[in-house]
Short mmCIF file of C-alpha atoms in Angstrom, two decimals:
data_model
loop_
_atom_site.label_atom_id
_atom_site.label_comp_id
_atom_site.label_asym_id
_atom_site.label_seq_id
_atom_site.Cartn_x
_atom_site.Cartn_y
_atom_site.Cartn_z
CA GLU S 216 100.29 117.76 124.57
CA PRO S 217 98.22 114.99 122.80
CA GLU S 218 100.27 114.02 120.05
CA VAL S 219 100.72 111.22 116.67
CA THR S 220 102.45 108.48 117.64
CA GLN S 221 104.13 105.11 114.87
CA THR S 222 105.36 102.19 115.09
CA PRO S 223 108.25 101.70 114.55
CA SER S 224 110.43 104.42 113.98
CA HIS S 225 112.30 102.30 111.35
CA GLN S 226 111.79 98.88 109.68
CA VAL S 227 114.22 96.90 106.92
CA THR S 228 112.34 94.63 105.12
CA GLN S 229 113.48 92.29 102.06
CA MET S 230 111.75 93.09 99.17
CA GLY S 231 108.77 91.06 98.84
CA GLN S 232 107.99 91.35 102.16
CA GLU S 233 104.76 92.28 104.41
CA VAL S 234 105.41 95.32 106.06
CA ILE S 235 102.39 97.22 109.01
CA LEU S 236 102.88 100.53 110.41
CA ARG S 237 101.04 101.88 112.99
CA CYS S 238 99.96 104.78 113.39
CA VAL S 239 98.27 105.92 117.47
CA PRO S 240 96.42 109.29 115.72
CA ILE S 241 94.79 112.16 118.98
CA SER S 242 92.39 110.38 120.54
CA ASN S 243 89.01 112.87 119.50
CA HIS S 244 90.66 112.66 116.10
CA LEU S 245 87.82 112.13 113.26
CA TYR S 246 90.00 112.50 110.42
CA PHE S 247 93.14 110.26 109.64
CA TYR S 248 96.09 110.59 106.62
CA TRP S 249 99.15 108.84 105.90
CA TYR S 250 101.41 110.14 103.81
CA ARG S 251 105.06 109.60 102.64
CA GLN S 252 108.37 111.34 101.80
CA ILE S 253 111.12 109.14 99.41
CA LEU S 254 114.51 111.31 100.99
CA GLY S 255 115.28 114.43 99.97
CA GLN S 256 111.76 114.25 97.82
CA LYS S 257 108.10 116.13 99.13
CA VAL S 258 105.48 115.21 100.98
CA GLU S 259 103.09 112.92 98.86
CA PHE S 260 99.62 112.13 100.46
CA LEU S 261 98.73 108.41 100.19
CA VAL S 262 95.21 107.77 102.15
CA SER S 263 92.92 109.82 103.87
CA PHE S 264 90.30 107.91 105.96
CA TYR S 265 87.20 108.81 108.05
CA ASN S 266 84.04 106.94 109.21
CA ASN S 267 85.90 103.86 108.70
CA GLU S 268 86.41 104.31 105.32
CA ILE S 269 88.76 105.11 103.21
CA SER S 270 87.34 109.09 101.60
CA GLU S 271 90.84 109.70 99.29
CA LYS S 272 93.62 107.62 97.87
CA SER S 273 95.80 108.62 95.35
CA GLU S 274 97.84 106.61 92.20
CA ILE S 275 100.43 105.62 94.81
CA PHE S 276 97.65 103.86 96.43
CA ASP S 277 97.52 100.41 94.34
CA ASP S 278 96.34 97.47 95.60
CA GLN S 279 99.82 96.60 97.25
CA PHE S 280 98.50 98.92 100.24
CA SER S 281 95.35 98.81 102.74
CA VAL S 282 94.43 100.73 105.43
CA GLU S 283 93.06 99.85 108.78
CA ARG S 284 91.58 101.06 112.05
CA PRO S 285 91.17 97.76 113.79
CA ASP S 286 90.29 98.87 116.98
CA GLY S 287 89.72 102.19 117.71
CA SER S 288 92.73 103.45 118.31
CA ASN S 289 95.17 101.94 116.23
CA PHE S 290 95.54 102.83 112.03
CA THR S 291 97.62 101.22 110.45
CA LEU S 292 99.43 100.98 107.11
CA LYS S 293 99.43 97.45 105.12
CA ILE S 294 101.79 96.77 102.07
CA ARG S 295 101.88 92.79 100.98
CA SER S 296 104.17 93.02 99.15
CA THR S 297 107.65 95.91 99.68
CA LYS S 298 109.47 96.80 96.41
CA LEU S 299 111.98 98.63 96.79
CA GLU S 300 110.61 101.88 95.69
CA ASP S 301 108.93 102.22 98.92
CA SER S 302 112.06 102.65 101.14
CA ALA S 303 110.39 105.90 102.59
CA MET S 304 109.43 108.38 105.57
CA TYR S 305 106.24 107.07 106.36
CA PHE S 306 103.98 109.66 108.12
CA CYS S 307 100.53 108.77 109.70
CA ALA S 308 98.02 112.45 110.64
CA SER S 309 95.33 113.37 111.96
CA CYS S 310 92.66 116.03 112.43
CA GLN S 311 89.64 116.66 113.71
CA THR S 312 88.15 118.68 111.22
CA ALA S 313 88.92 118.12 107.39
CA ASP S 314 90.15 121.86 106.48
CA TYR S 315 92.41 122.99 109.63
CA GLU S 316 95.55 121.71 111.00
CA GLN S 317 97.33 117.91 110.62
CA TYR S 318 99.08 116.94 113.69
CA PHE S 319 101.86 114.29 112.44
CA GLY S 320 103.45 111.49 113.46
CA PRO S 321 107.19 111.70 114.01
CA GLY S 322 107.16 108.55 111.01
CA THR S 323 108.47 105.19 110.71
CA ARG S 324 111.37 105.24 108.03
CA LEU S 325 110.99 101.58 105.93
CA THR S 326 113.79 100.35 104.68
CA VAL S 327 113.42 98.09 101.67
CA THR S 328 116.62 95.36 100.61
CA GLY T 542 94.26 119.59 90.52
CA GLN T 543 96.54 121.40 93.11
CA ASN T 544 100.12 123.13 92.00
CA ILE T 545 102.49 124.65 94.51
CA ASP T 546 105.58 126.58 93.41
CA GLN T 547 108.15 127.69 96.20
CA PRO T 548 111.79 128.27 96.49
CA THR T 549 113.87 125.58 96.65
CA GLU T 550 116.49 127.72 98.48
CA MET T 551 117.35 130.37 100.47
CA THR T 552 119.80 131.95 102.86
CA ALA T 553 120.23 134.53 105.25
CA THR T 554 122.11 135.53 108.32
CA GLU T 555 121.54 135.06 112.07
CA GLY T 556 118.63 137.86 112.94
CA ALA T 557 117.64 138.35 110.06
CA ILE T 558 114.64 138.83 107.97
CA VAL T 559 113.59 135.72 105.50
CA GLN T 560 110.35 135.96 103.41
CA ILE T 561 109.61 132.29 101.64
CA ASN T 562 106.97 132.88 99.23
CA CYS T 563 104.68 130.27 97.53
CA THR T 564 101.91 130.52 94.28
CA TYR T 565 99.21 127.52 94.27
CA GLN T 566 96.88 127.33 92.22
CA THR T 567 94.03 125.10 93.35
CA SER T 568 90.24 123.62 92.21
CA GLY T 569 88.37 124.44 95.18
CA PHE T 570 90.76 126.74 98.25
CA ASN T 571 90.53 125.46 101.70
CA GLY T 572 93.28 127.63 103.23
CA LEU T 573 96.86 127.66 102.76
CA PHE T 574 98.85 126.12 105.55
CA TRP T 575 102.49 126.53 106.50
CA TYR T 576 104.94 123.66 108.45
CA GLN T 577 108.43 123.36 109.08
CA GLN T 578 109.76 120.36 109.06
CA HIS T 579 113.58 119.22 110.35
CA ALA T 580 115.96 116.67 108.41
CA GLY T 581 114.73 113.38 109.18
CA GLU T 582 111.56 114.81 111.10
CA ALA T 583 107.74 114.85 110.87
CA PRO T 584 106.25 118.19 109.76
CA THR T 585 104.81 120.80 112.44
CA PHE T 586 102.91 123.25 111.92
CA LEU T 587 103.75 126.37 111.64
CA SER T 588 100.45 128.51 110.02
CA TYR T 589 97.38 128.94 108.36
CA ASN T 590 95.22 131.69 106.09
CA VAL T 591 92.65 131.14 104.41
CA LEU T 592 91.76 134.93 104.52
CA ASP T 593 93.10 137.56 102.84
CA GLY T 594 96.15 139.19 104.30
CA LEU T 595 98.99 138.71 107.61
CA GLU T 596 99.03 136.69 110.01
CA GLU T 597 101.54 136.98 112.73
CA LYS T 598 102.90 133.85 115.49
CA GLY T 599 105.79 135.86 117.15
CA ARG T 600 108.44 135.54 114.62
CA PHE T 601 106.60 133.70 111.91
CA SER T 602 103.61 135.84 109.73
CA SER T 603 101.95 134.39 107.00
CA PHE T 604 100.55 136.49 104.28
CA LEU T 605 97.60 135.07 101.87
CA SER T 606 96.51 136.44 98.55
CA ARG T 607 93.56 134.16 97.67
CA SER T 608 93.12 136.23 94.25
CA LYS T 609 96.61 136.21 93.89
CA GLY T 610 96.92 132.61 94.27
CA TYR T 611 99.34 134.05 96.46
CA SER T 612 100.89 133.62 100.45
CA TYR T 613 104.67 134.23 101.94
CA LEU T 614 106.43 133.39 105.55
CA LEU T 615 107.91 135.23 106.96
CA LEU T 616 110.70 134.56 109.92
CA LYS T 617 112.07 137.73 111.77
CA GLU T 618 114.95 137.53 113.65
CA LEU T 619 116.75 134.70 112.79
CA GLN T 620 117.74 131.64 114.90
CA MET T 621 120.41 129.16 113.86
CA LYS T 622 117.41 126.45 114.40
CA ASP T 623 115.20 128.28 112.25
CA SER T 624 117.51 126.16 109.71
CA ALA T 625 114.80 123.54 108.12
CA SER T 626 112.42 122.72 105.27
CA TYR T 627 109.43 125.07 104.71
CA LEU T 628 106.20 123.78 103.21
CA CYS T 629 103.36 125.31 101.96
CA ALA T 630 100.34 123.54 101.21
CA THR T 631 96.86 123.58 100.60
CA PRO T 632 94.19 120.66 101.39
CA ASP T 633 91.14 119.71 99.34
CA SER T 634 87.95 119.45 101.05
CA TRP T 635 88.86 115.78 102.79
CA GLY T 636 91.48 117.46 104.55
CA LYS T 637 94.24 115.94 101.53
CA PHE T 638 96.81 117.96 102.15
CA GLN T 639 99.38 118.85 98.10
CA PHE T 640 102.79 119.83 99.66
CA GLY T 641 105.45 122.01 98.10
CA ALA T 642 108.18 120.80 97.81
CA GLY T 643 109.74 123.18 99.86
CA THR T 644 111.66 125.83 100.59
CA GLN T 645 115.45 125.28 102.51
CA VAL T 646 116.48 127.67 104.85
CA VAL T 647 120.21 127.92 105.52
CA VAL T 648 121.04 130.48 108.71
CA THR T 649 124.14 131.50 108.69
CA PRO T 650 126.27 132.85 111.67
#
């Protein structure tokens, strides 16, 4: 069964450093998402991406964040200058149509020290 | 905007039935989803309702009443592996999911 993959599974970085989280969505999916989950809290939407552009973003997704689909298969989330409060599990998700089941990747645990 | 409420925790014994309620308020409706999330893992899809009524998938069933803004997930014949958080979620028209805080189900022997 096709699945969404994410790398790395765990990233430790120092405050102020840039990180890039990578995702490979399911190949025939058209809609892509990033969510995050701070430990013990609910899953929060960050950004949605369709047709090579951002379709929606949350208040969390400020100028420090960016997304890219550089080569038709990868979907990346970049945090330019990490803060302690960026420590969370980051999930990538994809789906064929916007109002149906989203498939989640296993997540990247980001720890900012 | 969207607002989703579900209980924080429920405890039940192995073999029993548990019903997790979810109430939601959305500006538009594009379906009601249930996901299961084990600690430290990604949410996995369980069930989806877009029309009123009951959807059954093996041991799991989900019910929706759009007029009441209400859904429930029914877990039957509980197993120890069902101990997890169960997330109620609704998407907007672009697929942005708004998740509830999750209901932690604890299954005891």
